[in-house]
Amino acid sequence: MIAGGNILKPDVENAEYILYIGAYPGHSGKPMQTIARQAAIRSSSGTLKFDVVDPVLAGGAVSPIGGNTQWIPIKPTTDSAFVMGMLYWMIDNNKINADFLSFPNLNAAKKKGFNSWTNAAHLVITDSEHPNKRKLLRAEDIGLAVPPAPEPDPKAATTTTPPQYFVVIDKATGKPALHSDSNEADLLFKGEVTDSSGKSIQVETSFMILKESIFKQDIAAYSKICGVPEATIIDIAKEFSSHGTKAAADGMGNTASSTGFDASMAQYLLTLMIGSMNKKGGVITRRNAYKSVAPGPRYDLANYPNKPKTSGINISRAGVPYEKTPEFKMRKAKGENPYPAKMPWHPVGSGSDNQAIFSIVNGYPYQAKILMFWMSNPLMTTPAAAREEVLKELKKAERVPLIIAVDAFMGESTSIADYIIPDTTPYESWAHANSEGNCPGKVLTVRWPVVEPMTGKISDNRYACFENYCIDVAKKIGIPGFGDQAIPGADKKLYPLNTPEDFFLRGIANVAYDGEPVPNISEDEIKLQDLETATKSWKNSLSTEEWPKALYVLARGGRFEDGAKAFVGDNHKYGFTGCFSLYVEKMAAALNSFTGKPFSGTLIYNEEAFADGTTLQQKYPQKEWPFQGVSYKAKFRSVSMLANTVLRDLNKTNSIEINPEDAASLKLKTGDKVKLISATGGEAVGILLVRQGVARGTVAVAFGYGHWEYGSRVQQAGDKKTGGEASIASGVLLSGISLVDPTVKGVFGFSEMSTGGPSRNGGAFRIEKA
Ligand SMILES: Nc1nc2c(c(=O)[nH]1)N[C@H]1C(S)=C(S)[C@@H](COP(=O)(O)OP(=O)(O)OC[C@H]3O[C@@H](n4cnc5c(=O)[nH]c(N)nc54)[C@H](O)[C@@H]3O)O[C@H]1N2
Ligand SMILES: Nc1nc2c(c(=O)[nH]1)N[C@H]1C(S)=C(S)[C@@H](COP(=O)(O)OP(=O)(O)OC[C@H]3O[C@@H](n4cnc5c(=O)[nH]c(N)nc54)[C@H](O)[C@@H]3O)O[C@H]1N2
Ligand SMILES: [Mo]
C-alpha cells in the first residue's frame, strides 16, 4: 500500500472535480503557488469544481462567495467516518467503478485502458482457525500451481523477492485462479475454497471486507461522528462519483493526527473506487524526477566502494514491529506477558524524527550518542517536543553527550547544540529539488551558488557549509565514499568528492544525460549569461564533454519535461504500477505494541485513543475539554520564514481562533487575552479571534509562530551580540502544548500507534480568560 498524501496528488490541470480533505489549494500544499494558479484559473472558468472538507476555512483559491467551491466544516480526526459515509452511498447506489476493481493485475487493467490495479478482488482468509488467518490467500494455501521462479540475476545489486501469487475467483471460470492469470475476478465473492487436503477455508474478497466494515453503520451514524450533515455527505458522494475518472481526492496535513492512517487510507480508497488512479484528471504521482543523486547515466551517486552496510534497530521505533525487538524476545523467553512494550513501537511506515526525539529523551530503545540537526528544527516542529519536560531532558548530557547543529540561523533546536557549524542559504548553495507536485512530467530543479557564501572561507575556494563539514569529518575519521577516489563513473573510473560541486555537478550531469540527453548549450547562451565566469572555479568537477550539457541544465535552473507528454492517452506515464490495497495485509498482520491487538486491514473509524487503547473521551471527556486543536500552515509564512521581514510584516502574529457560538458560550470575544489549556498539562496564552470559519468544538492556531529563538533573544558570540528582535517570538505555538500520552511512562507525545504519526491535530483542550 502507498499512503495517499505522500506520493499522490490530483491532476489539477485536467480534473473536473477535486475533493480536498484537509488541504487548501493555494493556501498551503505543495507547491502552493502552482496549485493556487491552476485551481483558481480552472474553477473560475467553470471547468473545475472543488470542495474543501476541513475544520478551518483558510484562504487560497477557496472562497465561500466564489463559484464552484464550497467549504464543509468537519470535526477534527473524523475524516474516515466522513469518507465511509460517502462510500456507503456510492456502493449502495452502484456508483463505484466495479469493472476497474475487478482487474486483479496490471495486464488485465491495461487491456481495458487503465494502468493501475488493486487487490479488491483478491481473497482474504477470514477463517479464524486458519494459520494464515487475516492474510491474503496465496496460491500455496490451496495448492494452486505457480510458474517457476525466475532465475536470480547474478549481476543484480540487490536480491529481489520472488513474485507472490494471490488468489481470486476468476469471473469466466468461477474457480480459484492466480491473481496474475485472471482478466476479470469476482469482486463480491464470499464463501469457501478448498485446500489440497480437501479442507475448506473461509475467504472473502478485500472489497467485501471493506464493504462490510462500511455497512456496519449507516450514513446518519457517520454524519453524527464527523459533524457533516447527512445530505452534504450524499451530495459530495454524488458529485465525486459523477465525473468518471476525472475526479480526485486529496489531503495532507489532516493526516497528522492520532487517526491519520485511517484518514490517508480513506482518501486513496475514494480515488480507487472511481478508478481514477494514474488517470489524466484523476490522481497522479508527484516528484517524477530525472535521475540525479542516484545510480545515474554518468555517475553513481548512491553507491561507492566499501559502502558500509547499516544494521540494527531504528532509534525512532517507527517501521519496527515490537515483536522483532530484543525486548519482546527476552520477555517472551522469560514467560512474561510481553505487552505492553516499555514505549510504543510503530510497525508500519518508516523512520520518524518526531518519534526519535521521544526515544532520545527517554533513553529508549537505546542511548543516543550524537544528535545532529541540519535543515530541521524538531523542537519547534514536533508536537509536544517544545514542552518543558522534553527540553529539560534533551539538555542533559547523559541523554545525548554531543549535539551538533549545522544551521544558517539560530533555530530553536540549534540553540541547544554544543557545536554550531555555519551553513549557507539558498543563494549561496547547491541543491537538486524535485517538483513537489502539480506537474505530471519529469522535473528536476537545480540550484547553484550565485553569490559568494558569507559563512567564512575554510581553505582555497572552500567555504563553511554542511557539505564541506561532512567531507572534512569523513576524511578525518576515515569514512569511505569521500576524497580523491570516491564517485564511480559510468566509465568505471573513480572520481573525487572533495567539494560540494564535485557532488552536485555530477548529479547535474546525470540529469542532463538521463534518457534522451539534453542538447549542448549554444555559444550565444554562454555569452549572454556569462556562464564562463560563473562556473570558472568548478571546471575540474566535470569533463569537457559533459559541460555543454550540464550548462544547458544550469542555465535553465533544471530540466523540465512538457507535462502533456507525461500522458499516454489518458494514462499517466509515471504512475505507480504496483498493487493498490483495499485490504492492507501489513496492517492486519501488525499488532499494537501496548495492547497486543491487531490493527484493521481495512478502512474503519477509530476514535482518538492513547497507546493502551483508552479513548480520549474516556480520559478527558468533552464536557471538561470541549475543544480539539488544529494547526494549519500560515498563509504568508513557513515554519522557517520569519527571517524575511516583508513576509513577517504581513502577518505579525497569530491568534487562538474559535467559532462565534463557542465564544458566546464562554462569554469571550475577539481580542480577549485567553489561556489555551491542554488536557495533559501546559498552557499557551494568546489573543482570541472569533470567526465563522472555524468549526464548532475546534480551536485553530496558525503554525509558525511562538518562536523562542530565531533571533528573538540576544545571542553573543565572542563580544558580538546579535538578535533581540522580540516580535519574532510573537504568537502561540499549539504544538508546544500538544498532548502527551499519559498511558506511556516517561514523556511521550500523543501519537498514532500503527505509524507513529504525531498528533498535530485533535487532542483535548479548554479555553479560559487569561
Ligand atoms: N504544529 C504543527 N507542526 C508541524 C506542522 C504544522 O503544520 N503544524 N508542519 C509539519 C511539516 S509539514 C513540516 S515539513 C515540518 C517542518 O519542520 P522542520 O524541517 O523541522 O522545520 P523548518 O522550519 O522548515 O526548517 C528547519 C530549520 O532549517 C533551518 N534553515 C532555514 N533556512 C535555512 C537555510 O537556508 N540554510 C540552512 N542551513 N538552514 C536553514 C532553520 O534553522 C530552520 O529552523 O514541520 C511539521 N510540524
Ligand atoms: N503558506 C504556506 N504554504 C506551505 C507551507 C507553509 O509553511 N506555508 N508548508 C509546505 C509544507 S512543508 C507542506 S507539508 C504543505 C502542507 O499542506 P497542507 O496539507 O495543505 O497544509 P496543512 O496546514 O499542513 O494542513 C492541515 C490542514 O488540515 C486541516 N485539518 C486538521 N485536522 C483535520 C482533520 O482531522 N480533518 C480534516 N479534514 N482537516 C483537518 C487544517 O485545518 C489545515 O487546513 O504545505 C506547504 N505549503
Ligand atoms: Mo511539510
Short mmCIF file of N, CA, C and O in Angstrom, two decimals, residues 100-200:
data_model
loop_
_atom_site.label_atom_id
_atom_site.label_comp_id
_atom_site.label_asym_id
_atom_site.label_seq_id
_atom_site.Cartn_x
_atom_site.Cartn_y
_atom_site.Cartn_z
N PHE A 100 -13.28 -1.65 -12.97
CA PHE A 100 -11.89 -1.35 -12.61
C PHE A 100 -11.45 -2.20 -11.41
O PHE A 100 -10.37 -2.77 -11.40
N LEU A 101 -12.32 -2.27 -10.40
CA LEU A 101 -11.96 -3.01 -9.18
C LEU A 101 -11.82 -4.51 -9.44
O LEU A 101 -11.22 -5.23 -8.64
N SER A 102 -12.37 -4.98 -10.53
CA SER A 102 -12.29 -6.41 -10.84
C SER A 102 -11.02 -6.81 -11.59
O SER A 102 -10.79 -7.98 -11.84
N PHE A 103 -10.19 -5.84 -11.97
CA PHE A 103 -8.92 -6.19 -12.62
C PHE A 103 -7.96 -6.67 -11.55
O PHE A 103 -7.52 -5.89 -10.72
N PRO A 104 -7.57 -7.94 -11.59
CA PRO A 104 -6.72 -8.42 -10.49
C PRO A 104 -5.23 -8.24 -10.73
O PRO A 104 -4.44 -8.58 -9.86
N ASN A 105 -4.85 -7.70 -11.88
CA ASN A 105 -3.43 -7.47 -12.16
C ASN A 105 -3.28 -6.36 -13.19
O ASN A 105 -4.28 -5.93 -13.79
N LEU A 106 -2.04 -5.90 -13.37
CA LEU A 106 -1.80 -4.75 -14.23
C LEU A 106 -2.16 -5.02 -15.69
O LEU A 106 -2.75 -4.17 -16.37
N ASN A 107 -1.83 -6.21 -16.18
CA ASN A 107 -2.12 -6.51 -17.58
C ASN A 107 -3.61 -6.48 -17.88
O ASN A 107 -4.04 -5.98 -18.91
N ALA A 108 -4.38 -7.05 -16.93
CA ALA A 108 -5.83 -7.04 -17.11
C ALA A 108 -6.33 -5.61 -17.18
O ALA A 108 -7.19 -5.26 -18.00
N ALA A 109 -5.77 -4.74 -16.33
CA ALA A 109 -6.17 -3.34 -16.33
C ALA A 109 -5.80 -2.69 -17.66
O ALA A 109 -6.60 -1.97 -18.27
N LYS A 110 -4.58 -2.98 -18.13
CA LYS A 110 -4.11 -2.36 -19.37
C LYS A 110 -4.99 -2.72 -20.56
O LYS A 110 -5.24 -1.90 -21.43
N LYS A 111 -5.44 -3.99 -20.57
CA LYS A 111 -6.30 -4.43 -21.69
C LYS A 111 -7.56 -3.60 -21.78
O LYS A 111 -8.18 -3.48 -22.84
N LYS A 112 -7.98 -3.04 -20.66
CA LYS A 112 -9.21 -2.24 -20.66
C LYS A 112 -8.93 -0.74 -20.54
O LYS A 112 -9.79 0.05 -20.17
N GLY A 113 -7.68 -0.37 -20.84
CA GLY A 113 -7.37 1.06 -20.92
C GLY A 113 -7.00 1.72 -19.60
O GLY A 113 -6.94 2.95 -19.51
N PHE A 114 -6.76 0.92 -18.57
CA PHE A 114 -6.33 1.51 -17.29
C PHE A 114 -4.86 1.16 -17.06
O PHE A 114 -4.34 0.21 -17.66
N ASN A 115 -4.19 1.88 -16.16
CA ASN A 115 -2.83 1.44 -15.82
C ASN A 115 -2.59 1.42 -14.31
O ASN A 115 -1.50 1.68 -13.83
N SER A 116 -3.64 1.15 -13.57
CA SER A 116 -3.45 0.86 -12.15
C SER A 116 -4.40 -0.28 -11.79
O SER A 116 -5.36 -0.55 -12.51
N TRP A 117 -4.09 -0.94 -10.70
CA TRP A 117 -4.90 -2.10 -10.31
C TRP A 117 -4.90 -2.23 -8.80
O TRP A 117 -4.08 -1.64 -8.11
N THR A 118 -5.81 -3.03 -8.29
CA THR A 118 -5.99 -3.12 -6.84
C THR A 118 -6.09 -4.58 -6.40
O THR A 118 -6.18 -5.48 -7.24
N ASN A 119 -6.12 -4.77 -5.10
CA ASN A 119 -6.37 -6.12 -4.60
C ASN A 119 -7.84 -6.31 -4.19
O ASN A 119 -8.15 -7.18 -3.40
N ALA A 120 -8.73 -5.47 -4.77
CA ALA A 120 -10.15 -5.51 -4.39
C ALA A 120 -10.74 -6.91 -4.51
O ALA A 120 -11.54 -7.34 -3.68
N ALA A 121 -10.36 -7.65 -5.58
CA ALA A 121 -10.95 -8.97 -5.81
C ALA A 121 -10.07 -10.10 -5.28
O ALA A 121 -10.41 -11.27 -5.42
N HIS A 122 -8.93 -9.75 -4.69
CA HIS A 122 -8.07 -10.79 -4.10
C HIS A 122 -8.74 -11.32 -2.83
O HIS A 122 -9.35 -10.57 -2.07
N LEU A 123 -8.56 -12.61 -2.61
CA LEU A 123 -9.23 -13.22 -1.46
C LEU A 123 -8.41 -13.08 -0.18
O LEU A 123 -7.18 -13.13 -0.21
N VAL A 124 -9.14 -12.91 0.92
CA VAL A 124 -8.51 -12.80 2.23
C VAL A 124 -9.03 -13.96 3.08
O VAL A 124 -10.22 -14.31 3.00
N ILE A 125 -8.13 -14.54 3.88
CA ILE A 125 -8.55 -15.65 4.74
C ILE A 125 -9.25 -15.09 5.97
O ILE A 125 -8.63 -14.41 6.79
N THR A 126 -10.53 -15.35 6.07
CA THR A 126 -11.29 -14.84 7.22
C THR A 126 -11.53 -15.95 8.25
O THR A 126 -12.09 -15.70 9.32
N ASP A 127 -11.11 -17.15 7.90
CA ASP A 127 -11.28 -18.31 8.75
C ASP A 127 -10.46 -18.14 10.03
O ASP A 127 -9.24 -18.08 9.97
N SER A 128 -11.13 -18.08 11.19
CA SER A 128 -10.38 -17.79 12.42
C SER A 128 -9.50 -18.97 12.86
O SER A 128 -8.64 -18.82 13.70
N GLU A 129 -9.74 -20.15 12.26
CA GLU A 129 -8.96 -21.34 12.63
C GLU A 129 -7.69 -21.49 11.78
O GLU A 129 -6.80 -22.27 12.11
N HIS A 130 -7.65 -20.78 10.67
CA HIS A 130 -6.56 -21.00 9.71
C HIS A 130 -5.26 -20.35 10.20
O HIS A 130 -5.28 -19.24 10.71
N PRO A 131 -4.12 -21.07 10.03
CA PRO A 131 -2.85 -20.46 10.49
C PRO A 131 -2.52 -19.13 9.81
O PRO A 131 -1.83 -18.30 10.38
N ASN A 132 -3.00 -18.95 8.59
CA ASN A 132 -2.73 -17.68 7.88
C ASN A 132 -3.93 -16.73 7.94
O ASN A 132 -4.10 -15.91 7.03
N LYS A 133 -4.73 -16.86 8.98
CA LYS A 133 -5.93 -16.00 9.07
C LYS A 133 -5.54 -14.52 9.03
O LYS A 133 -4.46 -14.15 9.48
N ARG A 134 -6.41 -13.72 8.44
CA ARG A 134 -6.21 -12.27 8.26
C ARG A 134 -5.22 -11.95 7.13
O ARG A 134 -5.01 -10.78 6.82
N LYS A 135 -4.60 -12.99 6.57
CA LYS A 135 -3.69 -12.72 5.45
C LYS A 135 -4.42 -12.91 4.14
O LYS A 135 -5.47 -13.55 4.08
N LEU A 136 -3.84 -12.38 3.06
CA LEU A 136 -4.38 -12.65 1.74
C LEU A 136 -4.14 -14.13 1.43
O LEU A 136 -3.12 -14.69 1.83
N LEU A 137 -5.09 -14.72 0.73
CA LEU A 137 -4.94 -16.12 0.35
C LEU A 137 -3.88 -16.20 -0.74
O LEU A 137 -3.94 -15.48 -1.74
N ARG A 138 -2.90 -17.10 -0.52
CA ARG A 138 -1.84 -17.28 -1.52
C ARG A 138 -2.00 -18.64 -2.20
O ARG A 138 -2.60 -19.56 -1.62
N ALA A 139 -1.40 -18.75 -3.38
CA ALA A 139 -1.53 -19.98 -4.17
C ALA A 139 -1.20 -21.21 -3.32
O ALA A 139 -1.91 -22.22 -3.37
N GLU A 140 -0.13 -21.09 -2.50
CA GLU A 140 0.29 -22.27 -1.73
C GLU A 140 -0.74 -22.67 -0.67
O GLU A 140 -0.79 -23.82 -0.25
N ASP A 141 -1.58 -21.72 -0.24
CA ASP A 141 -2.60 -22.08 0.76
C ASP A 141 -3.58 -23.12 0.22
O ASP A 141 -4.18 -23.86 1.00
N ILE A 142 -3.81 -23.11 -1.10
CA ILE A 142 -4.76 -24.07 -1.65
C ILE A 142 -4.11 -24.98 -2.71
O ILE A 142 -4.80 -25.64 -3.49
N GLY A 143 -2.79 -24.97 -2.75
CA GLY A 143 -2.08 -25.87 -3.66
C GLY A 143 -2.26 -25.55 -5.13
O GLY A 143 -2.19 -26.43 -5.98
N LEU A 144 -2.45 -24.28 -5.45
CA LEU A 144 -2.52 -23.88 -6.86
C LEU A 144 -1.11 -23.83 -7.43
O LEU A 144 -0.19 -23.30 -6.79
N ALA A 145 -0.94 -24.39 -8.64
CA ALA A 145 0.40 -24.39 -9.24
C ALA A 145 0.80 -22.97 -9.64
O ALA A 145 -0.03 -22.19 -10.12
N VAL A 146 2.06 -22.64 -9.40
CA VAL A 146 2.56 -21.32 -9.79
C VAL A 146 3.68 -21.47 -10.81
O VAL A 146 4.33 -22.52 -10.86
N PRO A 147 3.92 -20.44 -11.62
CA PRO A 147 5.01 -20.54 -12.60
C PRO A 147 6.35 -20.67 -11.88
O PRO A 147 6.48 -20.22 -10.73
N PRO A 148 7.33 -21.29 -12.52
CA PRO A 148 8.64 -21.43 -11.86
C PRO A 148 9.24 -20.06 -11.57
O PRO A 148 9.05 -19.12 -12.34
N ALA A 149 9.95 -19.96 -10.44
CA ALA A 149 10.55 -18.68 -10.06
C ALA A 149 11.61 -18.30 -11.07
O ALA A 149 12.34 -19.16 -11.56
N PRO A 150 11.70 -17.00 -11.43
CA PRO A 150 12.73 -16.60 -12.39
C PRO A 150 14.12 -16.82 -11.81
O PRO A 150 14.32 -16.71 -10.60
N GLU A 151 15.07 -17.14 -12.69
CA GLU A 151 16.46 -17.32 -12.26
C GLU A 151 16.95 -16.01 -11.65
O GLU A 151 16.74 -14.95 -12.23
N PRO A 152 17.60 -16.06 -10.48
CA PRO A 152 18.12 -14.81 -9.94
C PRO A 152 19.22 -14.24 -10.82
O PRO A 152 20.03 -15.00 -11.38
N ASP A 153 19.20 -12.92 -11.00
CA ASP A 153 20.19 -12.26 -11.84
C ASP A 153 21.48 -12.12 -11.03
O ASP A 153 21.53 -11.37 -10.05
N PRO A 154 22.56 -12.83 -11.43
CA PRO A 154 23.78 -12.77 -10.62
C PRO A 154 24.39 -11.37 -10.58
O PRO A 154 25.14 -11.03 -9.69
N LYS A 155 24.03 -10.55 -11.60
CA LYS A 155 24.62 -9.21 -11.67
C LYS A 155 23.83 -8.18 -10.86
O LYS A 155 24.27 -7.07 -10.64
N ALA A 156 22.62 -8.58 -10.41
CA ALA A 156 21.75 -7.61 -9.71
C ALA A 156 22.41 -7.17 -8.39
O ALA A 156 23.03 -7.97 -7.69
N ALA A 157 22.30 -5.87 -8.11
CA ALA A 157 22.92 -5.31 -6.91
C ALA A 157 22.22 -5.80 -5.64
O ALA A 157 22.83 -6.07 -4.63
N THR A 158 20.90 -5.92 -5.73
CA THR A 158 20.15 -6.37 -4.55
C THR A 158 19.35 -7.62 -4.92
O THR A 158 19.00 -7.81 -6.08
N THR A 159 19.08 -8.44 -3.95
CA THR A 159 18.27 -9.62 -4.24
C THR A 159 16.80 -9.19 -4.29
O THR A 159 16.32 -8.46 -3.43
N THR A 160 16.13 -9.61 -5.34
CA THR A 160 14.72 -9.24 -5.43
C THR A 160 13.88 -10.38 -4.85
O THR A 160 14.23 -11.55 -4.97
N THR A 161 12.77 -9.99 -4.20
CA THR A 161 11.92 -11.02 -3.64
C THR A 161 11.15 -11.69 -4.78
O THR A 161 10.72 -11.02 -5.72
N PRO A 162 11.00 -13.03 -4.71
CA PRO A 162 10.28 -13.70 -5.80
C PRO A 162 8.83 -13.22 -5.86
O PRO A 162 8.28 -12.79 -4.84
N PRO A 163 8.21 -13.26 -7.04
CA PRO A 163 6.82 -12.78 -7.15
C PRO A 163 5.88 -13.60 -6.26
O PRO A 163 6.12 -14.79 -6.02
N GLN A 164 4.85 -12.94 -5.75
CA GLN A 164 3.88 -13.64 -4.91
C GLN A 164 2.62 -13.87 -5.74
O GLN A 164 2.26 -13.04 -6.57
N TYR A 165 1.97 -14.98 -5.47
CA TYR A 165 0.75 -15.28 -6.21
C TYR A 165 -0.43 -15.32 -5.26
O TYR A 165 -0.50 -16.15 -4.36
N PHE A 166 -1.34 -14.39 -5.46
CA PHE A 166 -2.56 -14.33 -4.66
C PHE A 166 -3.66 -15.03 -5.42
O PHE A 166 -3.50 -15.39 -6.59
N VAL A 167 -4.78 -15.19 -4.76
CA VAL A 167 -5.84 -15.99 -5.39
C VAL A 167 -7.11 -15.14 -5.56
O VAL A 167 -7.47 -14.37 -4.67
N VAL A 168 -7.74 -15.31 -6.71
CA VAL A 168 -9.03 -14.66 -6.97
C VAL A 168 -10.00 -15.73 -7.48
O VAL A 168 -9.58 -16.82 -7.85
N ILE A 169 -11.28 -15.41 -7.47
CA ILE A 169 -12.24 -16.28 -8.16
C ILE A 169 -12.42 -15.69 -9.55
O ILE A 169 -12.92 -14.57 -9.70
N ASP A 170 -11.93 -16.42 -10.53
CA ASP A 170 -11.97 -15.93 -11.91
C ASP A 170 -13.42 -15.84 -12.38
O ASP A 170 -14.20 -16.78 -12.20
N LYS A 171 -13.77 -14.70 -12.98
CA LYS A 171 -15.15 -14.46 -13.41
C LYS A 171 -15.57 -15.47 -14.49
O LYS A 171 -16.68 -16.01 -14.47
N ALA A 172 -14.67 -15.76 -15.42
CA ALA A 172 -15.00 -16.61 -16.56
C ALA A 172 -15.23 -18.07 -16.14
O ALA A 172 -16.17 -18.71 -16.62
N THR A 173 -14.39 -18.56 -15.23
CA THR A 173 -14.50 -19.99 -14.87
C THR A 173 -15.25 -20.21 -13.56
O THR A 173 -15.67 -21.33 -13.27
N GLY A 174 -15.37 -19.16 -12.76
CA GLY A 174 -16.00 -19.30 -11.45
C GLY A 174 -15.13 -20.07 -10.46
O GLY A 174 -15.58 -20.47 -9.39
N LYS A 175 -13.86 -20.28 -10.82
CA LYS A 175 -12.96 -21.09 -9.99
C LYS A 175 -11.78 -20.25 -9.48
O LYS A 175 -11.42 -19.24 -10.08
N PRO A 176 -11.14 -20.74 -8.40
CA PRO A 176 -9.95 -20.03 -7.92
C PRO A 176 -8.87 -20.01 -8.99
O PRO A 176 -8.66 -21.00 -9.68
N ALA A 177 -8.22 -18.86 -9.11
CA ALA A 177 -7.14 -18.71 -10.09
C ALA A 177 -6.07 -17.80 -9.50
O ALA A 177 -6.34 -17.05 -8.55
N LEU A 178 -4.87 -17.91 -10.05
CA LEU A 178 -3.82 -16.97 -9.63
C LEU A 178 -4.26 -15.56 -10.02
O LEU A 178 -4.82 -15.37 -11.10
N HIS A 179 -3.95 -14.60 -9.16
CA HIS A 179 -4.37 -13.22 -9.49
C HIS A 179 -3.78 -12.78 -10.82
O HIS A 179 -4.38 -12.00 -11.55
N SER A 180 -2.60 -13.34 -11.13
CA SER A 180 -1.91 -12.93 -12.36
C SER A 180 -2.50 -13.59 -13.61
O SER A 180 -2.19 -13.19 -14.72
N ASP A 181 -3.34 -14.60 -13.42
CA ASP A 181 -3.89 -15.32 -14.57
C ASP A 181 -5.27 -14.86 -15.00
O ASP A 181 -5.75 -15.24 -16.07
N SER A 182 -5.93 -14.10 -14.16
CA SER A 182 -7.32 -13.77 -14.44
C SER A 182 -7.43 -12.36 -15.03
O SER A 182 -6.70 -11.45 -14.65
N ASN A 183 -8.34 -12.19 -15.99
CA ASN A 183 -8.56 -10.86 -16.55
C ASN A 183 -9.66 -10.12 -15.82
O ASN A 183 -9.71 -8.90 -15.81
N GLU A 184 -10.55 -10.88 -15.23
CA GLU A 184 -11.65 -10.27 -14.51
C GLU A 184 -12.00 -11.22 -13.37
O GLU A 184 -12.25 -12.41 -13.59
N ALA A 185 -12.02 -10.68 -12.15
CA ALA A 185 -12.26 -11.54 -11.00
C ALA A 185 -13.56 -11.14 -10.31
O ALA A 185 -14.05 -10.02 -10.47
N ASP A 186 -14.11 -12.09 -9.57
CA ASP A 186 -15.37 -11.85 -8.86
C ASP A 186 -15.10 -10.91 -7.68
O ASP A 186 -14.39 -11.26 -6.74
N LEU A 187 -15.69 -9.74 -7.75
CA LEU A 187 -15.45 -8.72 -6.73
C LEU A 187 -16.19 -9.04 -5.43
O LEU A 187 -15.79 -8.63 -4.35
N LEU A 188 -17.30 -9.76 -5.57
CA LEU A 188 -18.20 -9.91 -4.43
C LEU A 188 -18.12 -11.29 -3.78
O LEU A 188 -18.97 -11.63 -2.95
N PHE A 189 -17.08 -12.06 -4.12
CA PHE A 189 -17.05 -13.43 -3.60
C PHE A 189 -16.89 -13.45 -2.09
O PHE A 189 -16.04 -12.78 -1.50
N LYS A 190 -17.72 -14.28 -1.46
CA LYS A 190 -17.58 -14.57 -0.04
C LYS A 190 -18.03 -16.00 0.12
O LYS A 190 -19.15 -16.34 -0.24
N GLY A 191 -17.14 -16.84 0.60
CA GLY A 191 -17.52 -18.25 0.69
C GLY A 191 -16.32 -19.11 1.05
O GLY A 191 -15.46 -18.68 1.83
N GLU A 192 -16.29 -20.30 0.47
CA GLU A 192 -15.24 -21.23 0.85
C GLU A 192 -14.42 -21.65 -0.36
O GLU A 192 -14.95 -21.77 -1.46
N VAL A 193 -13.15 -21.88 -0.13
CA VAL A 193 -12.31 -22.53 -1.13
C VAL A 193 -11.72 -23.77 -0.45
O VAL A 193 -11.72 -23.85 0.78
N THR A 194 -11.25 -24.71 -1.25
CA THR A 194 -10.75 -25.97 -0.67
C THR A 194 -9.25 -26.06 -0.83
O THR A 194 -8.72 -25.78 -1.91
N ASP A 195 -8.56 -26.46 0.22
CA ASP A 195 -7.11 -26.62 0.08
C ASP A 195 -6.79 -28.01 -0.45
O ASP A 195 -7.69 -28.83 -0.68
N SER A 196 -5.49 -28.30 -0.63
CA SER A 196 -5.13 -29.55 -1.31
C SER A 196 -5.50 -30.79 -0.50
O SER A 196 -5.66 -31.87 -1.04
N SER A 197 -5.70 -30.61 0.82
CA SER A 197 -6.10 -31.78 1.62
C SER A 197 -7.62 -31.92 1.68
O SER A 197 -8.14 -32.78 2.39
N GLY A 198 -8.29 -31.04 0.96
CA GLY A 198 -9.75 -31.15 0.91
C GLY A 198 -10.46 -30.35 1.99
O GLY A 198 -11.69 -30.33 2.07
N LYS A 199 -9.69 -29.64 2.81
CA LYS A 199 -10.30 -28.82 3.87
C LYS A 199 -10.77 -27.49 3.29
O LYS A 199 -10.12 -26.90 2.44
N SER A 200 -11.94 -27.07 3.78
CA SER A 200 -12.42 -25.79 3.24
C SER A 200 -11.93 -24.62 4.11
O SER A 200 -11.73 -24.75 5.32
#
